[in-house]
PDB file of C-alpha atoms in Angstrom:
ATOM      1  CA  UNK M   1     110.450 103.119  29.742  1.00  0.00           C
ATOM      2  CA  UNK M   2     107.071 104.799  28.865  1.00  0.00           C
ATOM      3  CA  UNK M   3     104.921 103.314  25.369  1.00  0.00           C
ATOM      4  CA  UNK M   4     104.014 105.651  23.318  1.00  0.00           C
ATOM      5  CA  UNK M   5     100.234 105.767  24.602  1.00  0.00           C
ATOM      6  CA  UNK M   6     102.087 106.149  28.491  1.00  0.00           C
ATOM      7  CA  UNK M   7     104.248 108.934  27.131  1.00  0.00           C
ATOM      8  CA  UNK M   8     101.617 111.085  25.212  1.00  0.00           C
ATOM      9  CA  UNK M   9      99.838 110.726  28.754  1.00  0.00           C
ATOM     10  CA  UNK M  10     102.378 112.081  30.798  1.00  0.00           C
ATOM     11  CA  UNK M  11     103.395 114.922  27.733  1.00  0.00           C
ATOM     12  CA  UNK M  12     100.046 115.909  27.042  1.00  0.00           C
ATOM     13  CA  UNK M  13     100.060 115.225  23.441  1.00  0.00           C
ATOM     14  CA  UNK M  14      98.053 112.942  21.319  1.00  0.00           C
ATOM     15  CA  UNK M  15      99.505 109.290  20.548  1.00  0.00           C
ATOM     16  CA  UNK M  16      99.233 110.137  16.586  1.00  0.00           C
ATOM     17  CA  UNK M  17     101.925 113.907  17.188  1.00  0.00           C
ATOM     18  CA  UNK M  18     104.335 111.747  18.535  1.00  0.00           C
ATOM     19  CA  UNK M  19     104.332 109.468  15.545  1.00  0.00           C
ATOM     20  CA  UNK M  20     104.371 112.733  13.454  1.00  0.00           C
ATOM     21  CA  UNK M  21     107.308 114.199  15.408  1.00  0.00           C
ATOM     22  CA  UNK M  22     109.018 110.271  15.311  1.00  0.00           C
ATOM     23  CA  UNK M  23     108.346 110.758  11.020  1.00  0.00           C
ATOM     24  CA  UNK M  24     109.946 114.410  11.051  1.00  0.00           C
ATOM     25  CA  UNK M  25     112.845 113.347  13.053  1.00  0.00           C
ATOM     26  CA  UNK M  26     112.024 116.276  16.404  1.00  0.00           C
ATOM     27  CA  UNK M  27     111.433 113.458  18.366  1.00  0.00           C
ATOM     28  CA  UNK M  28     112.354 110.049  17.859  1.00  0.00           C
ATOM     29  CA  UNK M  29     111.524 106.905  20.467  1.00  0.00           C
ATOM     30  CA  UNK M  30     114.256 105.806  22.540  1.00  0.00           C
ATOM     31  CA  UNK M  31     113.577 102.351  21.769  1.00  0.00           C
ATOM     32  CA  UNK M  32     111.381 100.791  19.107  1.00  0.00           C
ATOM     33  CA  UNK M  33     110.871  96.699  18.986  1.00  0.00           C
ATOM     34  CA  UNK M  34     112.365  95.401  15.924  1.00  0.00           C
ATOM     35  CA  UNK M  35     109.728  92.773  15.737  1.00  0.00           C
ATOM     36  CA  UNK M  36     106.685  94.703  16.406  1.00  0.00           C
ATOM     37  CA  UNK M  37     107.566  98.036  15.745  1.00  0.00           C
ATOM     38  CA  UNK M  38     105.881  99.459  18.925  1.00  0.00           C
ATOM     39  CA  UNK M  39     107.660 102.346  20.166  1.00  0.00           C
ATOM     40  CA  UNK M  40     109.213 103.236  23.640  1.00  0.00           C
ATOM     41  CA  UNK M  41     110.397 106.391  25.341  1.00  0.00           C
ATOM     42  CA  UNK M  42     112.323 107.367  28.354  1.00  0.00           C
ATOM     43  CA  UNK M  43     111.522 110.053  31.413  1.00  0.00           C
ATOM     44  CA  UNK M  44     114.624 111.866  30.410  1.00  0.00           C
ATOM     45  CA  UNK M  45     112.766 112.426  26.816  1.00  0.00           C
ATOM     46  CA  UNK M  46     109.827 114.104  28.447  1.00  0.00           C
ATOM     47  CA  UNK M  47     112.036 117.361  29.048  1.00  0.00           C
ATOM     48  CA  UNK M  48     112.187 117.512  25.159  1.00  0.00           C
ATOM     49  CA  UNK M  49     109.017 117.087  24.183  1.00  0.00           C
ATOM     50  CA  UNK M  50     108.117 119.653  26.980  1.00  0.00           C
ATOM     51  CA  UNK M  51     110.482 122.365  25.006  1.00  0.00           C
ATOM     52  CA  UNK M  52     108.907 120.915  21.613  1.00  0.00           C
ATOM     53  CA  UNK M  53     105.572 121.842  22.768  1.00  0.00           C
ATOM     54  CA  UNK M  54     106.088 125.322  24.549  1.00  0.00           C
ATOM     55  CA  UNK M  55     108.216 126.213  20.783  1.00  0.00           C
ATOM     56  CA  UNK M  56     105.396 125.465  19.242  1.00  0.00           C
ATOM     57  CA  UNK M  57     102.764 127.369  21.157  1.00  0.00           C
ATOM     58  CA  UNK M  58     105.037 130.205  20.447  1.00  0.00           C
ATOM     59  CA  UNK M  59     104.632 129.754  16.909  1.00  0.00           C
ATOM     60  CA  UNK M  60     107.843 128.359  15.573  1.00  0.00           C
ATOM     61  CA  UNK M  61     107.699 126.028  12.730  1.00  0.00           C
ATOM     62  CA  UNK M  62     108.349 122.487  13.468  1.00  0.00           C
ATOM     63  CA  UNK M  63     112.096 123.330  11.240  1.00  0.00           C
ATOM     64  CA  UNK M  64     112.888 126.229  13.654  1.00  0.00           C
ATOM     65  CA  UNK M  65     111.839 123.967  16.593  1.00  0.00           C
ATOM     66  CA  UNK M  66     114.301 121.310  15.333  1.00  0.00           C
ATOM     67  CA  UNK M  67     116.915 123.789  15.236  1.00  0.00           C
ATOM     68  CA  UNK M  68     116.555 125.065  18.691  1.00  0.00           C
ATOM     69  CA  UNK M  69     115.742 121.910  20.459  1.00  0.00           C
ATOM     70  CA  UNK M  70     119.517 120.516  18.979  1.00  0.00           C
ATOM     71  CA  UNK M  71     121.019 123.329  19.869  1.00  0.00           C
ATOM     72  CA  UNK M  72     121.538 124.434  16.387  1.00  0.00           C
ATOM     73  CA  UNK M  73     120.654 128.284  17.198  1.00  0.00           C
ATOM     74  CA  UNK M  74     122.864 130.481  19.702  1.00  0.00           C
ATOM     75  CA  UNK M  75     121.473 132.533  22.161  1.00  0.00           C
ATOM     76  CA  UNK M  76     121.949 135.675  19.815  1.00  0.00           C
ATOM     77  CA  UNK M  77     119.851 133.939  17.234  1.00  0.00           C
ATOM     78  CA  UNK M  78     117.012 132.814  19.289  1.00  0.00           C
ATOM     79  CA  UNK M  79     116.935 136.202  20.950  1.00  0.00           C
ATOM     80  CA  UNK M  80     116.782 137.427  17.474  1.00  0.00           C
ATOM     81  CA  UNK M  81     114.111 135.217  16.697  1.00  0.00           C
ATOM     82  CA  UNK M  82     111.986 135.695  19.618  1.00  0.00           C
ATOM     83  CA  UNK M  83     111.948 139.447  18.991  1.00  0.00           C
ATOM     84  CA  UNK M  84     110.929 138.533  15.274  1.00  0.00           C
ATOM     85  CA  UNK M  85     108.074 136.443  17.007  1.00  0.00           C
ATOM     86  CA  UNK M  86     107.007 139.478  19.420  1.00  0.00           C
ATOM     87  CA  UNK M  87     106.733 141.500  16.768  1.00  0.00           C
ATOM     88  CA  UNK M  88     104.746 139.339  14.588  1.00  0.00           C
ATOM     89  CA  UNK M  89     102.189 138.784  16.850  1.00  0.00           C
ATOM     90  CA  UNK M  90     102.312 142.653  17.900  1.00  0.00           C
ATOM     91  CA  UNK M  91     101.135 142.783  14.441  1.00  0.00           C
ATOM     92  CA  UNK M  92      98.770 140.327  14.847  1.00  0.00           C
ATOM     93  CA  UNK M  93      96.974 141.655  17.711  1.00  0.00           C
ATOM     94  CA  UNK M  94      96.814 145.107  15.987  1.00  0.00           C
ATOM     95  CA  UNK M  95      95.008 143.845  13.047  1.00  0.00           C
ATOM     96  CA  UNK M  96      92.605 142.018  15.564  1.00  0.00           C
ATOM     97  CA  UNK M  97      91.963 145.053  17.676  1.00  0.00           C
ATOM     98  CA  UNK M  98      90.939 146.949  13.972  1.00  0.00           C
ATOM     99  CA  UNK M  99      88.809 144.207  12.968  1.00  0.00           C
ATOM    100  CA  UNK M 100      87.265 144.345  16.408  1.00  0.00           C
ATOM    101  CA  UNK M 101      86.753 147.884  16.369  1.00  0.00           C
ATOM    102  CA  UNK M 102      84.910 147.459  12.827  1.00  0.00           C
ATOM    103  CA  UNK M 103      82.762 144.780  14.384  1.00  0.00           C
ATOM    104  CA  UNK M 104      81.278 147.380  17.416  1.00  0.00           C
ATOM    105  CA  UNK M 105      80.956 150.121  14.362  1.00  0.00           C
ATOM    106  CA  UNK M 106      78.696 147.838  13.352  1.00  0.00           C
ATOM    107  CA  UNK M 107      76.931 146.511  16.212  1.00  0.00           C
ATOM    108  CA  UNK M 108      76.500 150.612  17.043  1.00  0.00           C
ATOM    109  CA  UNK M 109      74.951 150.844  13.514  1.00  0.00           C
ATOM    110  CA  UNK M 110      72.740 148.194  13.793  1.00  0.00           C
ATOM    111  CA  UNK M 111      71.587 148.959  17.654  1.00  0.00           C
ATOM    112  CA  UNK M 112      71.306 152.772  15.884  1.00  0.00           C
ATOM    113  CA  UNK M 113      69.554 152.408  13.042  1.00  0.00           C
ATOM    114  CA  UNK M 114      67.556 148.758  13.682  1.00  0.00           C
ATOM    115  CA  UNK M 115      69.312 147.211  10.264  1.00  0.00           C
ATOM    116  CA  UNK M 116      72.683 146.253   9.112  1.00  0.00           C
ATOM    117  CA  UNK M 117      74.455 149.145   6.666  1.00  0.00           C
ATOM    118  CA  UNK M 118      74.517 148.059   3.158  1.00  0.00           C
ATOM    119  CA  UNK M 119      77.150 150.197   2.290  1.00  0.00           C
ATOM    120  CA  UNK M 120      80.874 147.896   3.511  1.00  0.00           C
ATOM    121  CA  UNK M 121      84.213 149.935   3.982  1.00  0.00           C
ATOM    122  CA  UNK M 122      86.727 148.206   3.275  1.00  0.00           C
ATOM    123  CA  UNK M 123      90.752 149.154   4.045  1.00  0.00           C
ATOM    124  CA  UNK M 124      92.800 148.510   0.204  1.00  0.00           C
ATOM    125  CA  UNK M 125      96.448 149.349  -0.314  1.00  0.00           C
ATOM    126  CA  UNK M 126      96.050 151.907  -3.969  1.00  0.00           C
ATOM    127  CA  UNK M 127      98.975 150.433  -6.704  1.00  0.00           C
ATOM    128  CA  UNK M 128     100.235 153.612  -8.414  1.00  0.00           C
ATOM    129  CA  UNK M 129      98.635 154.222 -11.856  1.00  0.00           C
ATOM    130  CA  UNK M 130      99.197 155.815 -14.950  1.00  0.00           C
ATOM    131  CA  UNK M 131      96.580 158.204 -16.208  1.00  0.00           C
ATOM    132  CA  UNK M 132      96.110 160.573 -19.025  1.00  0.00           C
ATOM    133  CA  UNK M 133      94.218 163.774 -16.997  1.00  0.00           C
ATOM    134  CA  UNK M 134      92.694 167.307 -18.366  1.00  0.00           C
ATOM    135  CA  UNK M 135      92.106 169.638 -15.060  1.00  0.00           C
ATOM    136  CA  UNK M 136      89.692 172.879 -14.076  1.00  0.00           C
ATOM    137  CA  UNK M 137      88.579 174.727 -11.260  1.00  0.00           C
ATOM    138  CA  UNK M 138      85.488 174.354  -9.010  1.00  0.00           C
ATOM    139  CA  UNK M 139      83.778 176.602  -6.612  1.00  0.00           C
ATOM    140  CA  UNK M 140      84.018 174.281  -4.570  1.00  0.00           C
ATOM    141  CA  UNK M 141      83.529 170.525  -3.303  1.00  0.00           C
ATOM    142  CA  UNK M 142      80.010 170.080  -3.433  1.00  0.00           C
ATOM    143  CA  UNK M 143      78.323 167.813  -6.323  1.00  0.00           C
ATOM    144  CA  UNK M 144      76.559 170.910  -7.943  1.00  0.00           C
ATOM    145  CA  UNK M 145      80.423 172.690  -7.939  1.00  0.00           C
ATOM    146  CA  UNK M 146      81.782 169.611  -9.168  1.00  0.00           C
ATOM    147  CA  UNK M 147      79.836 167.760 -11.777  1.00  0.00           C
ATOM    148  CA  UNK M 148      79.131 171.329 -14.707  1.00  0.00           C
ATOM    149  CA  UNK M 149      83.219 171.522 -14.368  1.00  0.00           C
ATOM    150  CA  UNK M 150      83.894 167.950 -14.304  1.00  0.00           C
ATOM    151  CA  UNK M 151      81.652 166.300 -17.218  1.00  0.00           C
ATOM    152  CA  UNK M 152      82.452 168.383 -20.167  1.00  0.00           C
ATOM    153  CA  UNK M 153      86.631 167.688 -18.759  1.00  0.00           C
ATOM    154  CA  UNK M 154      85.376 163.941 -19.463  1.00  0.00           C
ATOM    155  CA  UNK M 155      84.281 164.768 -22.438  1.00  0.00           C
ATOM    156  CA  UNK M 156      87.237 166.669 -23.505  1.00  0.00           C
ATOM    157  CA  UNK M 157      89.627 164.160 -22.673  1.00  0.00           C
ATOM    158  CA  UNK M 158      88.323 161.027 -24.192  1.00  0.00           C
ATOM    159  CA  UNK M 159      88.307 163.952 -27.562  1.00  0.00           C
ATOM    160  CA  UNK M 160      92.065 164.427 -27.217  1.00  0.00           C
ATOM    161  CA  UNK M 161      92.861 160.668 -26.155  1.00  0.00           C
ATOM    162  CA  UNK M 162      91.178 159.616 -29.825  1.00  0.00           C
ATOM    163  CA  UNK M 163      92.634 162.541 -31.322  1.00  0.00           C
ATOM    164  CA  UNK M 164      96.458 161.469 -29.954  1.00  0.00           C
ATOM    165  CA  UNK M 165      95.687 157.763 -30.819  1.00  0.00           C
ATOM    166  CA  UNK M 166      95.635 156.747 -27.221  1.00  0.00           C
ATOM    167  CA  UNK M 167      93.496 154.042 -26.278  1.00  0.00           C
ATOM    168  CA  UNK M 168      91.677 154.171 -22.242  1.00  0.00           C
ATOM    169  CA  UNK M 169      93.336 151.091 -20.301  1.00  0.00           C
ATOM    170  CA  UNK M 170      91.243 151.059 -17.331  1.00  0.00           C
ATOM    171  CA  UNK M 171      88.536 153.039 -15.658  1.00  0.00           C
ATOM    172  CA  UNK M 172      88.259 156.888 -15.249  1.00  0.00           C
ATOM    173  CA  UNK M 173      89.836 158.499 -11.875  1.00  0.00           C
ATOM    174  CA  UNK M 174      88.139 161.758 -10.542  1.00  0.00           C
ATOM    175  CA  UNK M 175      90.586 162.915  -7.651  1.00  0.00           C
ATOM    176  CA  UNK M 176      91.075 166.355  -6.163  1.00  0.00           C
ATOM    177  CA  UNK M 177      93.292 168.895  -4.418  1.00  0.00           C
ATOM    178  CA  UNK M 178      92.691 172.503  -2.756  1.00  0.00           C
ATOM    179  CA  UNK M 179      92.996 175.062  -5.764  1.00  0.00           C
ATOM    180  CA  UNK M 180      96.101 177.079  -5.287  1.00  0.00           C
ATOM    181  CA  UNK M 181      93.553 180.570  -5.474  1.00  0.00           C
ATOM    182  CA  UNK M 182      92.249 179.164  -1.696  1.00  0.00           C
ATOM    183  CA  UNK M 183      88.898 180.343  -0.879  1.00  0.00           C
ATOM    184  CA  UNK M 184      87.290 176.737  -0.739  1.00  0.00           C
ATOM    185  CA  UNK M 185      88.033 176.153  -4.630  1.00  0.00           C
ATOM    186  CA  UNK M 186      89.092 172.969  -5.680  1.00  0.00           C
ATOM    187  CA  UNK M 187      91.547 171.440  -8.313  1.00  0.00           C
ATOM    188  CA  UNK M 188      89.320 168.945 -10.689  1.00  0.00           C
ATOM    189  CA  UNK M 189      91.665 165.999 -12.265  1.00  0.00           C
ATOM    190  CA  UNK M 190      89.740 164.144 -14.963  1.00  0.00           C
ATOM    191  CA  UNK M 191      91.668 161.213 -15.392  1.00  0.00           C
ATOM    192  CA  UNK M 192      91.649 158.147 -17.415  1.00  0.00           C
ATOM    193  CA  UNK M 193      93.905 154.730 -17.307  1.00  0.00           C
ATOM    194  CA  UNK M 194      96.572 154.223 -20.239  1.00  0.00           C
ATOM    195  CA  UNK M 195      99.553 152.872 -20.902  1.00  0.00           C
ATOM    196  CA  UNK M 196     101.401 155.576 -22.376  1.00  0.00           C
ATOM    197  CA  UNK M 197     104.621 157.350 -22.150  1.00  0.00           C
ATOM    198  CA  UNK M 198     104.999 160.016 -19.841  1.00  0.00           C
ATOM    199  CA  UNK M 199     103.899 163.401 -21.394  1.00  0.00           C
ATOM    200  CA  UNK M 200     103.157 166.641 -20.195  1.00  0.00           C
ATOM    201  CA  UNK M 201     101.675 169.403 -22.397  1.00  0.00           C
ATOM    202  CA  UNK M 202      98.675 171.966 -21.940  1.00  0.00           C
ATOM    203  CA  UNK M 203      96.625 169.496 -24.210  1.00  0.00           C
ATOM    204  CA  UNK M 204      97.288 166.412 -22.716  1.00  0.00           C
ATOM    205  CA  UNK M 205      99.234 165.461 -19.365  1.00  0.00           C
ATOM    206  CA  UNK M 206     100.109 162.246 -19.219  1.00  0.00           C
ATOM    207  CA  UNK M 207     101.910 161.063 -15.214  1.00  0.00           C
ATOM    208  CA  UNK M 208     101.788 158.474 -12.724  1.00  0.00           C
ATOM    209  CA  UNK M 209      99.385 158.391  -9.331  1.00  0.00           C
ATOM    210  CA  UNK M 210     101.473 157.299  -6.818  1.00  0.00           C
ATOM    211  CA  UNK M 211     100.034 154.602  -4.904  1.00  0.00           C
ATOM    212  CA  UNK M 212      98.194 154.722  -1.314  1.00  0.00           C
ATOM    213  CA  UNK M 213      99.840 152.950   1.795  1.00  0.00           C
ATOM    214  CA  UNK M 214      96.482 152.747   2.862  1.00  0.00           C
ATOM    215  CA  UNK M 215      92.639 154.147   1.868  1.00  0.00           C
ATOM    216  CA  UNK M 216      89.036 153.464   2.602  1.00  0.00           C
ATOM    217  CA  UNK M 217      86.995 152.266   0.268  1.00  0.00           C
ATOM    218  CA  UNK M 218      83.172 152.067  -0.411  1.00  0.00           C
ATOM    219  CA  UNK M 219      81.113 151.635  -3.563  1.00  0.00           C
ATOM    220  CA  UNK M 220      78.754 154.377  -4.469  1.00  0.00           C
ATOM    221  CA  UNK M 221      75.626 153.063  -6.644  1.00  0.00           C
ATOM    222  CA  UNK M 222      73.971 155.708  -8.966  1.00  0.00           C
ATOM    223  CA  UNK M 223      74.785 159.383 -10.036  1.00  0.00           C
ATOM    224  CA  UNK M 224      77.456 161.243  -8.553  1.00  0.00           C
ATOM    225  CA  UNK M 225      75.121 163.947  -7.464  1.00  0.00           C
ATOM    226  CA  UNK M 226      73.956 161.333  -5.247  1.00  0.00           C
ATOM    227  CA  UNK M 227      76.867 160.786  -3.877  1.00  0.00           C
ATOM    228  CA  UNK M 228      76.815 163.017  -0.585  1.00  0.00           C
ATOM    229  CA  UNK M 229      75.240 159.887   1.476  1.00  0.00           C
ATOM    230  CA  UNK M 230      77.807 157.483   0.457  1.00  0.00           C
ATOM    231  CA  UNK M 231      80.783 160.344   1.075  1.00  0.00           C
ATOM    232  CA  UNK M 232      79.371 160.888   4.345  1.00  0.00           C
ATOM    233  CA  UNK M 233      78.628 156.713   5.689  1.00  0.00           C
ATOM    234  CA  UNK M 234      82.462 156.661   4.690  1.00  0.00           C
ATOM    235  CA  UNK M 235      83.577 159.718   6.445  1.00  0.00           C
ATOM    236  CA  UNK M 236      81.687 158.165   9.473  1.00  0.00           C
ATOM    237  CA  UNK M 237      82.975 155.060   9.329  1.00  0.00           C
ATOM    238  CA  UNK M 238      86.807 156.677   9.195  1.00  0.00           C
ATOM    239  CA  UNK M 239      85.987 158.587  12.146  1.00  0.00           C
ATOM    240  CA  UNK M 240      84.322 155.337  14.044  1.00  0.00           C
ATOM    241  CA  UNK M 241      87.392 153.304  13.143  1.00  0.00           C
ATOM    242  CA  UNK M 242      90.515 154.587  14.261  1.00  0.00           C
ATOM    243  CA  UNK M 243      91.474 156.453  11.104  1.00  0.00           C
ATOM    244  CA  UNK M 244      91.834 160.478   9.792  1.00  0.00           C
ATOM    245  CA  UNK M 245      91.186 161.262   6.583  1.00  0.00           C
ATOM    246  CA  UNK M 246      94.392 162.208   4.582  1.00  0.00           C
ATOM    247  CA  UNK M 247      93.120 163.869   1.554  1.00  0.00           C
ATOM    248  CA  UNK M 248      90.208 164.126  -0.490  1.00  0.00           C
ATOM    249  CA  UNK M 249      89.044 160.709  -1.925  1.00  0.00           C
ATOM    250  CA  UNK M 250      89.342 159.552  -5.355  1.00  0.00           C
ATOM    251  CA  UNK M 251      86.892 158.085  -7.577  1.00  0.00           C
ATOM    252  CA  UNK M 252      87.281 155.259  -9.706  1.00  0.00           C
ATOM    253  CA  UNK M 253      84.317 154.836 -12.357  1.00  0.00           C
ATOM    254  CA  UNK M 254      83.871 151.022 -12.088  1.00  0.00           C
ATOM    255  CA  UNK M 255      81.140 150.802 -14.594  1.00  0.00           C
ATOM    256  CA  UNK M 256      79.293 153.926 -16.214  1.00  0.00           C
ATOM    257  CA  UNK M 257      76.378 153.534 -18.211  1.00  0.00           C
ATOM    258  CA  UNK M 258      73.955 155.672 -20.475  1.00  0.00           C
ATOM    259  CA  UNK M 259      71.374 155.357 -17.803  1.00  0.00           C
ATOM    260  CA  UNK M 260      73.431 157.299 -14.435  1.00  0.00           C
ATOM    261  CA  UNK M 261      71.092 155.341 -12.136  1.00  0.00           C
ATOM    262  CA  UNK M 262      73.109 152.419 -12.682  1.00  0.00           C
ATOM    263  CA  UNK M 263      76.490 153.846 -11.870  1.00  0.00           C
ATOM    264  CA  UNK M 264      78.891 151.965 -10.225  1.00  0.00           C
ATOM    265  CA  UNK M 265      81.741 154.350  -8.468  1.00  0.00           C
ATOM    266  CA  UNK M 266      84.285 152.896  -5.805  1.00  0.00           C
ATOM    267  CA  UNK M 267      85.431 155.813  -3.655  1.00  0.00           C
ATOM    268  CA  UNK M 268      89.129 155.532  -2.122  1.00  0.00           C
ATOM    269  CA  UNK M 269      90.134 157.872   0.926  1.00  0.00           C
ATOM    270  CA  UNK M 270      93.186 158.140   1.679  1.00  0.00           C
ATOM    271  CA  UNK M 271      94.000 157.711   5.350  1.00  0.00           C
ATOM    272  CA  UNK M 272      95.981 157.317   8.630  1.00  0.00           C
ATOM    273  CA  UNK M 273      95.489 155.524  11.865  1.00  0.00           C
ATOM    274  CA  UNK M 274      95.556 157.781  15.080  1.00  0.00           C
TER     275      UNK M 274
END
């Protein structure tokens, strides 16, 4: 018979797991002194603990452990579990390799340009939202195309909102699509965040967004004309990261003063990883 200091030892474990796994019930002394309460354990129980502790490194919970180590799980179900366990940590080491990857963007950045980037991507999954939208044409997808077609929209819609009795829920969403005429024009939604019924009508269209599985997000400070920097560290920063752009980004108008300096627009691009 081993105490529990000779046993921890010889199972390369700390005296005070052994007292936890004696408290759970995984692993309970083979003998304990009725008068003093110190605790013994055999060489047979070493074989036990050894299975407790490679369980455990594979990320069981101590429940799951239980299970196994009494033989409460058939092959089947550990093989079932196991493959549950692969993929989790598949998962896990994918998510590391991304973060990794945005860690050398960086360090390129920095070792390029001498200073870290102000401007942080970050990945978001987009809920789907409803909007009340008015829509035009521009030339094209430039900020001098864009903002003469999509200001007055704005301007329109909020008109026809007040007009219908519909009060804005959230903030405004810009988003585009290729114009169906081709030729580099684009399809302007001005949109705005209600809670509404559905409606559709040449005044007024009323839908839901659907949402984004996942898009890349930065915050643009200032005017929108201003915005070809910020469009651009983003569309770099896709590229640099493992992702393809999947469609032109939307804009949500986080806070928008009298003063456009002070603009606060989150851009969200849709994307894929290649």
């Amino acid at each position: 018979m081993f105490t529990i200091g000779d046993f921890a030892r010889h199972g390369r474990v700390s005296v005070r797991m052994l007292r936890h796994y004696d408290a759970t019930g995984l692993l309970r002394p083979a003998h304990v002194d009725p008068a003093t309460g110190y605790r013994s354990y055999s060489a047979a129980q070493l074989s036990r603990l050894n299975r407790i502790i490679a369980l455990k490194e594979l990320g069981f919970t101590l429940q799951q452990v239980r299970d196994i180590v009494d033989d409460k799980v058939g092959t089947e179900e550990l093989r079932g579990m196991l493959r549950l366990r692969r993929a989790e940590l598949e998962a896990t080491v994918a998510a590391t390799a991304a973060r990794l990857a945005q860690v050398e963007a960086r360090l390129r950045s920095i070792e390029s340009e001498g200073h870290m980037p102000t401007n942080d991507v970050v990945i978001k999954t987009l809920p789907a939202v409803r909007v009340a939208e008015l829509t035009a044409t521009a030339a094209g997808f430039e900020p001098q195309d864009i903002g003469p077609v999509i200001t007055p929209l704005y301007d329109e819609l909020f008109r026809r909102l007040d007009a219908a009795g519909i009060t804005p829920t959230g903030p405004g969403v810009a988003y585009y699509e290729d114009a169906p005429e081709g030729g580099g024009a684009v399809t302007v939604h001005a949109a705005v965040q209600v809670s509404a019924p559905l409606r559709e009508g040449e005044d007024l269209r009323i839908l839901d967004l659907p949402s984004v599985d996942r898009a890349a997000t930065i915050v643009h400070r200032g005017p929108m004309d201003a915005v070809v920097p910020t469009a651009q560290a983003l569309a770099h920063w896709i590229d640099g990261n493992g992702y393809r752009s999947a469609g032109y980004p939307r804009e949500i108008n986080l806070e928008c003063p009298e003063n456009r300096d002070e603009w606060v627009t989150e851009l969200q691009a849709p994307v894929v990883q290649v």
